[in-house]
XYZ file of C-alpha atoms in Angstrom:
663
model
C -0.463 0.277 -0.439
C 1.197 3.336 -0.712
C 0.279 7.117 0.428
C 0.887 10.678 -1.858
C 4.941 11.938 -1.082
C 4.998 15.363 0.966
C 7.486 17.084 1.330
C 8.588 16.618 4.498
C 9.674 13.098 3.201
C 12.695 15.069 1.709
C 13.146 13.489 -1.665
C 15.372 16.315 -3.038
C 17.846 17.400 -0.188
C 19.384 20.800 -0.561
C 22.150 22.082 0.852
C 21.932 25.460 2.672
C 24.092 27.865 1.062
C 23.349 29.989 4.813
C 25.043 28.759 7.764
C 25.012 29.562 11.027
C 27.923 32.805 10.799
C 25.949 34.388 8.279
C 22.616 34.207 9.946
C 24.080 35.768 13.190
C 25.705 38.504 10.172
C 22.551 39.538 8.849
C 20.568 39.533 11.984
C 22.971 41.775 13.688
C 23.490 44.252 10.098
C 19.838 43.757 10.050
C 19.070 47.031 12.319
C 22.623 49.058 10.978
C 22.757 48.902 7.772
C 19.719 50.946 5.130
C 18.052 48.185 2.743
C 20.313 49.037 0.055
C 23.404 48.458 1.522
C 22.008 45.102 2.972
C 21.257 44.046 0.015
C 24.682 44.809 -1.717
C 26.568 42.514 1.050
C 24.481 40.035 0.595
C 24.321 39.662 -2.499
C 27.171 37.676 -3.578
C 25.380 34.014 -3.161
C 23.941 34.993 -7.047
C 26.535 33.576 -8.459
C 27.460 30.663 -6.067
C 26.205 27.236 -7.212
C 23.849 25.533 -4.689
C 24.433 21.930 -3.812
C 21.146 18.877 -3.462
C 20.456 15.270 -3.745
C 17.434 13.650 -5.495
C 17.795 9.600 -5.542
C 20.981 9.584 -4.438
C 22.665 11.450 -7.241
C 24.157 14.553 -6.612
C 23.344 17.789 -8.805
C 24.829 21.342 -8.315
C 22.918 24.175 -9.504
C 23.677 26.992 -10.615
C 21.320 29.515 -12.945
C 22.745 32.958 -13.538
C 25.417 33.128 -16.950
C 24.206 35.077 -20.302
C 21.623 32.810 -22.022
C 22.518 34.210 -25.316
C 24.283 30.690 -27.072
C 25.688 33.092 -29.692
C 27.497 35.239 -27.417
C 31.202 33.705 -26.063
C 30.720 34.189 -22.557
C 27.125 31.768 -23.141
C 26.531 29.235 -19.839
C 30.621 30.534 -18.319
C 30.726 31.274 -14.807
C 31.469 34.896 -12.758
C 35.122 35.710 -12.923
C 36.853 38.469 -13.054
C 40.109 39.248 -14.924
C 43.878 40.245 -13.212
C 45.442 40.769 -15.796
C 43.324 43.222 -17.788
C 43.570 46.677 -16.477
C 41.308 48.140 -14.061
C 40.894 44.972 -13.131
C 36.722 43.509 -15.483
C 33.988 41.215 -14.233
C 32.407 38.437 -17.350
C 29.019 39.690 -16.153
C 28.544 43.376 -14.090
C 24.920 43.690 -11.935
C 22.117 45.940 -14.042
C 18.978 47.147 -15.373
C 17.278 46.975 -18.619
C 14.061 48.625 -20.107
C 13.923 45.318 -21.519
C 13.335 43.740 -18.349
C 11.375 46.150 -16.298
C 11.341 45.647 -12.301
C 13.894 42.464 -12.678
C 17.227 42.148 -12.311
C 19.716 41.678 -15.109
C 23.399 40.961 -15.464
C 24.414 42.152 -18.413
C 27.907 40.606 -20.322
C 30.811 42.404 -19.932
C 32.315 43.530 -23.438
C 35.654 45.075 -22.296
C 36.724 42.440 -20.334
C 36.536 40.667 -24.034
C 40.504 40.711 -24.948
C 42.245 38.432 -26.845
C 38.642 36.087 -27.087
C 37.824 34.375 -29.547
C 33.943 34.241 -30.482
C 31.783 37.932 -30.221
C 31.059 39.146 -26.618
C 27.104 40.421 -26.848
C 25.686 43.393 -24.686
C 22.824 40.939 -23.985
C 20.872 41.177 -20.568
C 20.770 38.384 -18.780
C 17.572 37.862 -15.638
C 19.231 36.368 -12.767
C 17.053 33.817 -10.706
C 17.767 31.966 -7.213
C 19.346 29.398 -7.499
C 18.285 28.182 -3.827
C 14.373 28.577 -5.331
C 14.717 26.898 -7.453
C 16.071 23.589 -6.191
C 12.636 24.189 -4.231
C 10.535 24.728 -7.035
C 12.195 21.309 -8.319
C 11.687 19.518 -4.864
C 8.148 20.794 -5.038
C 7.171 18.630 -8.420
C 9.849 15.882 -7.784
C 6.930 15.861 -4.975
C 3.775 15.608 -6.986
C 5.666 13.164 -8.750
C 5.488 10.496 -6.555
C 3.799 7.868 -3.638
C 5.904 6.108 -1.134
C 4.800 2.963 0.176
C 3.030 3.085 3.512
C 4.995 2.251 6.621
C 3.311 1.822 9.364
C 4.920 1.547 12.741
C 3.653 -2.583 14.303
C 3.814 -3.714 17.636
C 4.357 -7.738 17.318
C 4.568 -8.952 21.306
C 3.878 -7.734 24.271
C 6.124 -7.014 26.967
C 8.587 -9.176 28.358
C 8.354 -11.333 25.102
C 11.383 -13.518 24.122
C 11.304 -12.584 20.255
C 10.986 -9.027 21.482
C 12.279 -6.985 18.587
C 11.228 -9.718 15.462
C 8.787 -9.642 13.088
C 7.483 -11.378 10.047
C 9.310 -10.562 7.306
C 13.279 -10.868 10.101
C 12.025 -14.390 11.444
C 8.762 -16.084 9.742
C 9.451 -19.098 12.375
C 8.118 -17.399 15.527
C 5.230 -15.891 13.879
C 2.018 -18.120 12.690
C -0.518 -16.942 9.752
C -4.130 -16.053 11.938
C -5.820 -15.901 9.631
C -7.314 -12.336 7.361
C -8.763 -9.420 8.887
C -11.392 -7.810 7.396
C -10.017 -5.995 4.541
C -7.891 -9.542 3.922
C -4.579 -8.163 5.370
C -2.639 -10.699 6.738
C -3.019 -11.662 10.904
C 0.107 -12.626 12.694
C 0.185 -14.214 16.243
C 3.392 -14.613 18.301
C 4.547 -17.851 19.414
C 5.452 -17.057 22.704
C 3.559 -14.250 23.753
C 0.228 -15.374 21.336
C -0.163 -11.264 20.294
C -2.083 -11.381 17.712
C -1.025 -8.275 14.865
C -2.690 -7.000 11.274
C -1.240 -6.342 8.874
C -2.222 -3.924 5.428
C -2.724 -5.433 2.917
C -1.116 -5.641 -0.392
C -2.387 -4.114 -3.757
C -3.047 -7.827 -4.697
C -5.436 -8.514 -1.795
C -7.625 -5.495 -1.537
C -7.630 -2.942 -3.984
C -11.418 -1.218 -1.673
C -8.676 -0.456 1.158
C -9.734 2.699 2.473
C -12.928 2.903 0.406
C -16.459 3.084 1.261
C -17.954 3.748 -2.266
C -15.458 1.284 -4.245
C -18.549 0.417 -6.390
C -18.557 3.800 -8.046
C -14.680 4.616 -8.670
C -14.884 3.430 -12.759
C -17.919 6.110 -13.276
C -16.416 8.658 -11.277
C -13.029 8.240 -13.142
C -15.230 8.431 -16.726
C -17.596 11.694 -15.324
C -14.090 13.640 -14.195
C -12.631 12.997 -17.807
C -15.957 13.949 -19.494
C -16.685 17.433 -18.159
C -19.024 17.395 -15.528
C -19.189 19.461 -12.717
C -18.759 18.080 -8.852
C -21.752 18.847 -8.320
C -23.350 16.728 -10.846
C -21.842 13.697 -10.246
C -22.445 13.817 -7.180
C -25.617 14.111 -8.309
C -25.483 11.153 -10.070
C -23.677 9.442 -7.539
C -25.157 10.261 -4.512
C -22.512 11.547 -3.053
C -21.132 14.939 -0.549
C -18.316 16.969 -2.089
C -15.614 15.392 0.342
C -16.226 11.947 -1.163
C -15.882 14.245 -4.243
C -12.074 15.338 -3.641
C -11.780 12.222 -1.184
C -11.770 10.514 -4.950
C -9.980 12.728 -6.727
C -6.759 12.262 -5.002
C -7.802 8.855 -4.660
C -7.550 8.444 -8.531
C -4.577 10.802 -8.949
C -2.512 8.158 -6.337
C -3.765 5.187 -8.581
C -2.430 6.795 -12.064
C 1.079 8.053 -10.002
C 1.820 4.864 -9.427
C 0.565 3.204 -13.238
C 3.341 5.809 -14.203
C 5.824 4.497 -12.194
C 4.734 1.090 -12.831
C 4.796 1.703 -16.894
C 6.841 5.156 -17.594
C 9.659 5.402 -14.770
C 10.638 1.396 -16.168
C 10.434 2.020 -19.746
C 12.226 5.490 -19.989
C 15.432 4.368 -17.757
C 15.694 2.117 -20.157
C 14.738 3.915 -23.663
C 18.038 5.764 -25.303
C 16.689 7.832 -27.673
C 18.830 9.654 -30.220
C 16.808 12.869 -31.009
C 13.883 13.485 -29.919
C 11.482 16.543 -29.773
C 9.731 17.963 -27.576
C 7.311 20.939 -27.885
C 6.301 23.075 -24.862
C 3.488 24.884 -23.993
C 1.958 27.037 -21.325
C -1.680 27.022 -20.920
C -3.723 29.667 -19.178
C -6.454 28.985 -17.123
C -8.015 30.846 -13.975
C -8.695 30.114 -10.662
C -11.444 31.320 -8.254
C -9.947 33.107 -5.362
C -11.530 32.738 -2.052
C -12.390 33.444 1.262
C -11.518 30.899 3.715
C -14.370 30.365 6.210
C -14.932 32.434 8.791
C -12.528 35.837 6.838
C -15.962 36.741 4.356
C -17.894 39.521 5.735
C -20.069 42.476 3.493
C -17.097 44.295 4.096
C -15.628 44.574 -0.234
C -12.689 46.450 1.095
C -8.928 45.282 0.492
C -10.557 42.399 -1.199
C -7.664 40.267 -3.913
C -8.939 39.631 -7.432
C -11.676 37.270 -7.380
C -9.948 35.243 -9.726
C -6.593 34.689 -11.097
C -4.824 33.715 -14.082
C -2.778 30.313 -13.295
C -0.403 28.509 -15.721
C -0.055 24.931 -16.458
C 3.935 23.885 -18.043
C 3.743 21.435 -20.765
C 5.449 19.262 -22.703
C 5.201 16.658 -25.368
C 7.027 14.278 -27.793
C 5.724 15.475 -31.190
C 6.330 12.315 -32.971
C 4.094 10.146 -30.429
C 2.020 13.134 -28.935
C 2.944 11.876 -26.079
C 2.872 14.374 -22.866
C 5.754 13.743 -20.845
C 4.759 16.365 -18.569
C 2.210 19.283 -17.077
C 2.542 21.121 -14.180
C 0.698 23.401 -12.156
C 2.479 26.986 -11.243
C 1.129 27.119 -8.188
C 2.014 25.859 -4.571
C -0.429 24.599 -2.414
C 1.792 23.837 0.863
C 3.213 27.656 1.224
C 1.830 29.556 3.925
C 1.025 33.275 4.721
C 2.986 31.297 8.310
C 5.686 29.556 6.242
C 6.788 32.375 4.539
C 6.952 34.895 7.761
C 9.008 32.576 9.586
C 11.352 32.832 6.425
C 11.977 35.987 6.266
C 12.407 36.267 9.967
C 15.047 33.432 9.365
C 16.584 34.845 6.477
C 16.171 38.678 6.366
C 14.361 37.830 2.882
C 12.995 41.599 2.981
C 16.074 43.321 3.125
C 17.718 40.695 0.167
C 16.990 41.242 -3.614
C 15.127 38.557 -5.251
C 17.942 36.599 -7.203
C 19.270 35.740 -3.160
C 15.508 34.895 -1.939
C 14.637 31.329 -1.174
C 11.021 32.308 -2.037
C 11.913 34.150 -4.966
C 9.433 31.577 -7.207
C 6.737 32.793 -5.558
C 4.411 36.224 -6.464
C 5.056 37.364 -2.872
C 8.371 36.633 -1.318
C 8.544 37.157 1.583
C 6.271 38.640 4.453
C 6.758 42.339 5.206
C 8.398 43.678 8.061
C 8.001 46.736 10.116
C 11.606 48.906 10.365
C 14.382 48.236 12.914
C 12.879 50.158 16.341
C 9.332 49.015 15.391
C 8.626 45.970 16.457
C 6.203 44.679 18.737
C 4.394 47.841 20.750
C 5.798 49.796 18.428
C 4.197 48.441 15.446
C 1.212 50.913 16.314
C 3.532 54.185 16.067
C 4.627 52.431 12.861
C 1.660 53.031 11.456
C 1.207 57.197 12.374
C 5.062 57.303 10.999
C 4.579 59.317 7.541
C 7.707 58.606 5.791
C 6.916 54.958 6.084
C 3.304 55.030 5.195
C 3.467 57.062 1.922
C 3.158 55.738 -1.672
C 1.683 52.339 -2.954
C 5.083 50.603 -1.858
C 5.003 51.780 1.756
C 5.448 49.318 4.786
C 1.747 49.479 6.044
C 0.049 48.567 1.883
C 2.900 45.611 1.913
C 1.247 44.530 5.465
C -2.323 44.728 4.332
C -1.595 42.954 0.704
C 0.102 40.658 3.078
C -3.129 39.736 5.649
C -5.356 40.394 3.195
C -3.614 37.085 1.216
C -4.136 34.694 4.274
C -7.782 35.627 4.091
C -8.074 33.209 1.529
C -7.367 29.742 0.342
C -3.187 28.538 1.696
C -0.602 28.450 -1.722
C 0.563 31.302 -3.549
C 1.558 31.479 -7.443
C 5.031 30.660 -8.539
C 5.844 32.245 -11.589
C 6.186 30.814 -14.215
C 10.019 30.573 -15.070
C 11.162 28.753 -12.286
C 7.968 26.041 -13.022
C 9.348 26.003 -16.555
C 13.218 25.911 -15.524
C 12.089 23.021 -12.523
C 10.182 21.259 -15.043
C 13.320 20.694 -18.225
C 15.564 19.808 -15.622
C 13.467 17.203 -14.978
C 13.070 16.382 -18.192
C 16.840 16.332 -18.898
C 16.655 13.739 -15.475
C 14.016 11.482 -17.189
C 14.543 11.118 -20.741
C 17.687 9.563 -22.487
C 18.590 10.926 -25.255
C 21.586 12.830 -27.604
C 19.327 15.091 -29.508
C 17.180 17.263 -27.970
C 14.580 19.568 -30.075
C 13.064 21.823 -28.251
C 9.858 23.280 -30.111
C 7.996 26.387 -27.871
C 6.255 29.998 -29.072
C 7.518 33.155 -28.397
C 7.145 33.257 -24.165
C 10.363 34.594 -23.139
C 10.347 32.508 -19.573
C 10.057 29.519 -21.301
C 12.951 30.309 -23.992
C 15.309 31.602 -21.140
C 14.835 28.361 -19.479
C 15.593 26.067 -21.822
C 18.824 28.225 -22.350
C 19.441 27.906 -18.881
C 18.842 23.854 -18.008
C 20.888 23.228 -21.279
C 23.786 25.110 -21.713
C 25.793 22.600 -21.629
C 23.753 20.214 -24.310
C 23.793 23.427 -26.437
C 27.407 24.514 -26.243
C 27.935 20.522 -27.360
C 25.005 21.099 -30.780
C 23.627 18.609 -28.514
C 20.514 20.815 -27.889
C 18.455 23.484 -30.596
C 15.527 25.071 -30.106
C 12.608 26.482 -32.761
C 10.002 28.814 -31.772
C 6.683 29.692 -34.317
C 5.203 33.366 -34.551
C 1.115 33.328 -34.210
C -0.730 36.018 -34.873
C -2.861 35.350 -32.883
C -5.802 38.079 -33.376
C -6.068 36.200 -36.558
C -9.955 34.817 -36.412
C -10.812 31.175 -37.545
C -12.096 32.419 -40.523
C -8.999 34.305 -42.193
C -6.910 31.736 -40.929
C -9.013 29.429 -43.087
C -8.745 32.064 -46.018
C -5.397 32.334 -45.782
C -4.668 28.239 -45.909
C -6.888 27.602 -49.147
C -4.789 31.136 -50.495
C -1.615 29.116 -49.342
C -2.088 25.877 -50.694
C -3.722 27.594 -53.869
C -0.649 29.350 -54.465
C 1.775 26.160 -52.869
C -0.171 24.357 -56.208
C 0.478 27.171 -58.623
C 4.308 27.284 -57.471
C 4.313 23.884 -58.552
C 3.306 23.689 -61.861
C 6.328 26.523 -62.523
C 9.080 25.052 -61.318
C 7.570 21.112 -62.523
C 7.006 19.770 -59.106
C 4.038 17.272 -59.045
C 1.420 18.688 -56.882
C 0.612 14.988 -55.705
C 2.342 15.687 -52.126
C 1.841 19.583 -51.412
C 4.208 17.957 -48.411
C 6.861 17.997 -50.708
C 5.860 21.398 -52.784
C 6.092 22.806 -49.411
C 9.483 21.665 -48.444
C 11.826 22.277 -51.820
C 9.633 25.953 -51.510
C 10.848 26.312 -47.979
C 14.688 24.921 -49.013
C 14.432 27.429 -51.703
C 13.454 30.777 -49.317
C 16.877 29.668 -47.143
C 19.610 29.267 -50.228
C 18.698 33.129 -50.438
C 17.324 34.392 -47.363
C 19.113 33.366 -44.377
C 18.416 33.307 -41.043
C 21.718 34.086 -38.807
C 23.089 37.311 -38.423
C 26.909 37.320 -38.437
C 29.661 39.794 -37.595
C 33.971 39.325 -37.964
C 36.367 39.818 -36.127
C 40.181 39.281 -35.747
C 39.088 37.970 -39.761
C 36.750 35.043 -38.622
C 32.902 35.243 -39.555
C 30.903 34.498 -36.432
C 27.135 34.110 -36.244
C 26.148 36.233 -33.354
C 21.743 35.772 -33.908
C 18.841 35.684 -35.410
C 16.248 37.714 -34.235
C 13.766 39.498 -36.560
C 14.912 36.394 -39.695
C 12.391 34.459 -38.907
C 10.914 32.533 -42.284
C 6.930 32.383 -43.564
C 6.726 28.734 -43.117
C 5.126 27.255 -46.324
C 2.389 25.261 -45.340
C -0.578 27.118 -43.503
C -2.708 24.783 -41.552
C -6.757 25.565 -40.853
C -6.810 27.386 -37.657
C -3.556 29.298 -37.560
C -3.253 30.275 -40.856
C 0.125 31.612 -41.824
C 2.977 30.859 -39.222
C 7.243 31.774 -38.560
C 9.608 29.471 -37.256
C 12.896 30.844 -36.492
C 15.588 29.050 -34.651
C 17.253 29.904 -31.432
C 20.356 28.163 -31.245
C 23.232 28.112 -33.867
C 22.461 25.968 -36.744
C 24.538 28.128 -38.875
C 26.645 25.660 -40.266
C 23.791 23.770 -41.587
C 23.247 23.435 -45.372
C 19.522 25.306 -46.419
C 18.049 21.079 -47.145
C 18.860 19.814 -43.884
C 17.962 23.656 -42.277
C 14.588 23.087 -43.878
C 13.766 20.007 -42.822
C 14.433 20.764 -39.083
C 12.201 23.978 -39.283
C 9.274 22.126 -41.322
C 8.917 19.873 -38.158
C 8.141 22.963 -35.970
C 4.435 23.261 -34.959
C 2.207 23.328 -31.912
C -0.168 20.432 -32.567
C 1.302 18.419 -29.844
C 0.971 20.083 -27.105
C -2.584 22.391 -28.716
C -4.073 18.342 -28.658
C -3.143 17.980 -25.470
C -4.868 21.237 -23.987
C -7.776 20.436 -25.854
C -8.559 17.244 -24.727
C -8.462 19.332 -21.120
C -10.863 22.448 -22.132
C -12.893 19.457 -23.231
C -12.635 17.109 -20.701
C -11.956 18.772 -17.458
C -14.372 21.073 -15.923
C -12.416 23.559 -14.224
C -10.061 23.960 -16.728
C -12.731 24.619 -19.282
C -12.545 28.558 -21.188
C -14.740 31.106 -19.055
C -18.371 30.926 -19.774
C -20.251 33.813 -21.334
C -23.044 35.217 -19.155
C -26.721 36.019 -20.366
C -26.551 39.438 -18.564
C -26.002 42.288 -21.207
C -22.918 43.901 -20.352
C -22.269 41.231 -17.982
C -18.834 39.930 -19.313
C -17.026 36.171 -18.697
C -17.762 34.230 -15.768
C -15.387 31.541 -14.705
C -18.055 29.222 -12.325
C -16.722 26.180 -12.522
C -13.019 27.410 -12.040
C -12.058 25.335 -9.080
C -10.682 26.812 -6.206
C -7.824 24.907 -4.611
C -5.204 24.699 -7.908
C -3.944 21.255 -6.134
C -6.575 19.107 -7.882
C -6.222 20.862 -11.427
C -3.016 19.269 -11.131
C -5.061 15.762 -9.701
C -7.229 16.416 -12.248
C -4.214 16.966 -15.193
C -1.956 14.310 -14.067
C -5.475 11.945 -14.099
C -5.889 13.411 -17.813
C -1.916 12.595 -18.421
C -2.713 9.139 -17.057
C -5.408 8.421 -19.674
C -4.391 10.248 -23.035
C -0.940 8.688 -23.244
C -2.378 5.178 -22.405
C -5.480 4.534 -22.829
C -6.600 6.794 -25.720
C -5.929 5.744 -29.293
C -6.254 7.704 -32.214
C -5.701 7.948 -36.448
C -3.065 8.896 -38.375
C -2.974 9.051 -43.023
C -1.344 6.052 -42.193
C -4.440 4.646 -40.878
C -2.816 2.942 -37.614
C -4.524 3.133 -34.519
C -2.862 3.248 -31.746
C -2.384 5.567 -28.104
C 0.409 7.736 -27.704
C 2.380 5.204 -25.241
C 2.261 2.600 -28.678
C 3.730 5.151 -30.771
C 6.188 6.116 -29.006
C 7.275 2.251 -27.611
C 7.312 1.975 -24.452
C 3.925 -0.204 -24.017
C 2.360 -2.572 -26.458
C -1.034 -2.480 -26.040
C -3.991 0.136 -25.693
C -4.653 0.015 -21.710
C -7.992 0.804 -20.614
C -9.412 2.832 -17.123
C -10.058 -0.300 -15.332
C -6.527 -0.814 -15.513
C -5.586 2.371 -14.091
C -8.135 2.335 -10.965
C -7.234 -1.838 -9.848
C -3.654 -1.792 -11.108
C -3.857 -4.911 -13.294
């Protein structure tokens, strides 16, 4: 029997970058230094790697470096050049108009003396290495089940066999029937004490389930967009039972994946893999806790919060590799306040904070000299309460958050980095190809996590650009005009019109022969590629739902011939994640698109959105398991198979009952 993992299990063990000496130093400097001086003194940790371990393997996390693959300083650590005049550093801390409100580092061109390559004045966003490990820990915990290990007492006091168990020494025990749950009962031969043990999965599939008979129907209603109340009416259960069943089914899915997905990827070696990653936005209903409501509508938070789900799918098979909700539902305001008081995060820069990944990164603390009873005096001090960033305004916002459902939104870039880190660890592939849209958080996350592979030429990033303001009719008209233009082009150059894909491929090759995706700069007689910004090429094959789209490569493929580059660019699309997100919208009521109210000017309503994103993670994992192993689809070659079958990790199509009862 297994249970869901918790953060207390310590699956990811991180080595704290702040030792006891520094904690004492921070505590002493907190009342002496002003906020700017305090932040400057303790900001050096931004370039220090943080050590952690997972499943017995040791890792070092350090993601603060240049993130431009065409720059000479890409993936290089901070360094001071002592031999150069003024001893410049490789990076300088700076601000950027391109990244407002975030700390960035700029590549120092002055340090590039007698260095091969081109150093570009690129701005790279700084992230907290420590906070990234916390996000990795959260995602790992969400994906694991742990064995239940109850403490049995097999003997009475003063028993000669005290300390022995049936597994250690079965000769000292005798079988004594089965319990009501079909678990084995043991009796000590000496003291005659009878002990009931938990049943195994083979012995009982209904343990801890009063309504085991409704599980299959419950799973069907969940996966067919039936709202919670309608499901409760159909099954004649309460809402508490509904969410208990959802958690039970989520645990079953994790156990199923542990049996079929994890060992398959451990044994599978891939030469090259194409992965499509995208973010789906849904709105969380933000509700106040019981007893925190009232008729006073002052100081209320937004009723709905945009929440993101980061998902990745293998493009050829459409197998969904991961799907993670960017929300930490276990973090509370008390936890945040404890961390703030211990590490003094309110005075630190965001890139060294423990909770930099959260929407609210620290608990507002009164200025030195106003602690305890003097807090009222702080509220009456004008210089502390002027402007939107005043202490009182921040305190009210923080206390207001404590009245709502527990948890905090996580910045998408941290979830994406943890997502990619776990993907890289999960899949043994020699060559990686990632396809995303122009989302800056996904681009930066991939460049940081896959930096060694990108430098060695074993990871490449492709981007597609779509006009999302385009209507479906406009997209359809573009598709029709584009395909007619392809047939005319085939007649002009003597190509067969039987297969438009080959015609489009030939047209793309001709475009790349005249148009280079890459910009170049010559340094000391050597020509170096310096980027592909603004040089995207239009994909020659328009689609019915998107019309024309542009494709580009964000890593260095300038050495490829036009045909080889066209072969890669032609494959760029968002079909893999779009298919999964479409199923999520159509099958999960809590993730469906907003409804339009009947009232004139009433706008949209998010009536089916859930209150706790924990259940969104449960539902998306249940759907991912069902989608990968149970939902078969037919391709143009007439083969009907599930994504898991197409990827080659299973040999047959599974059924919901196989997941529920782990057959």
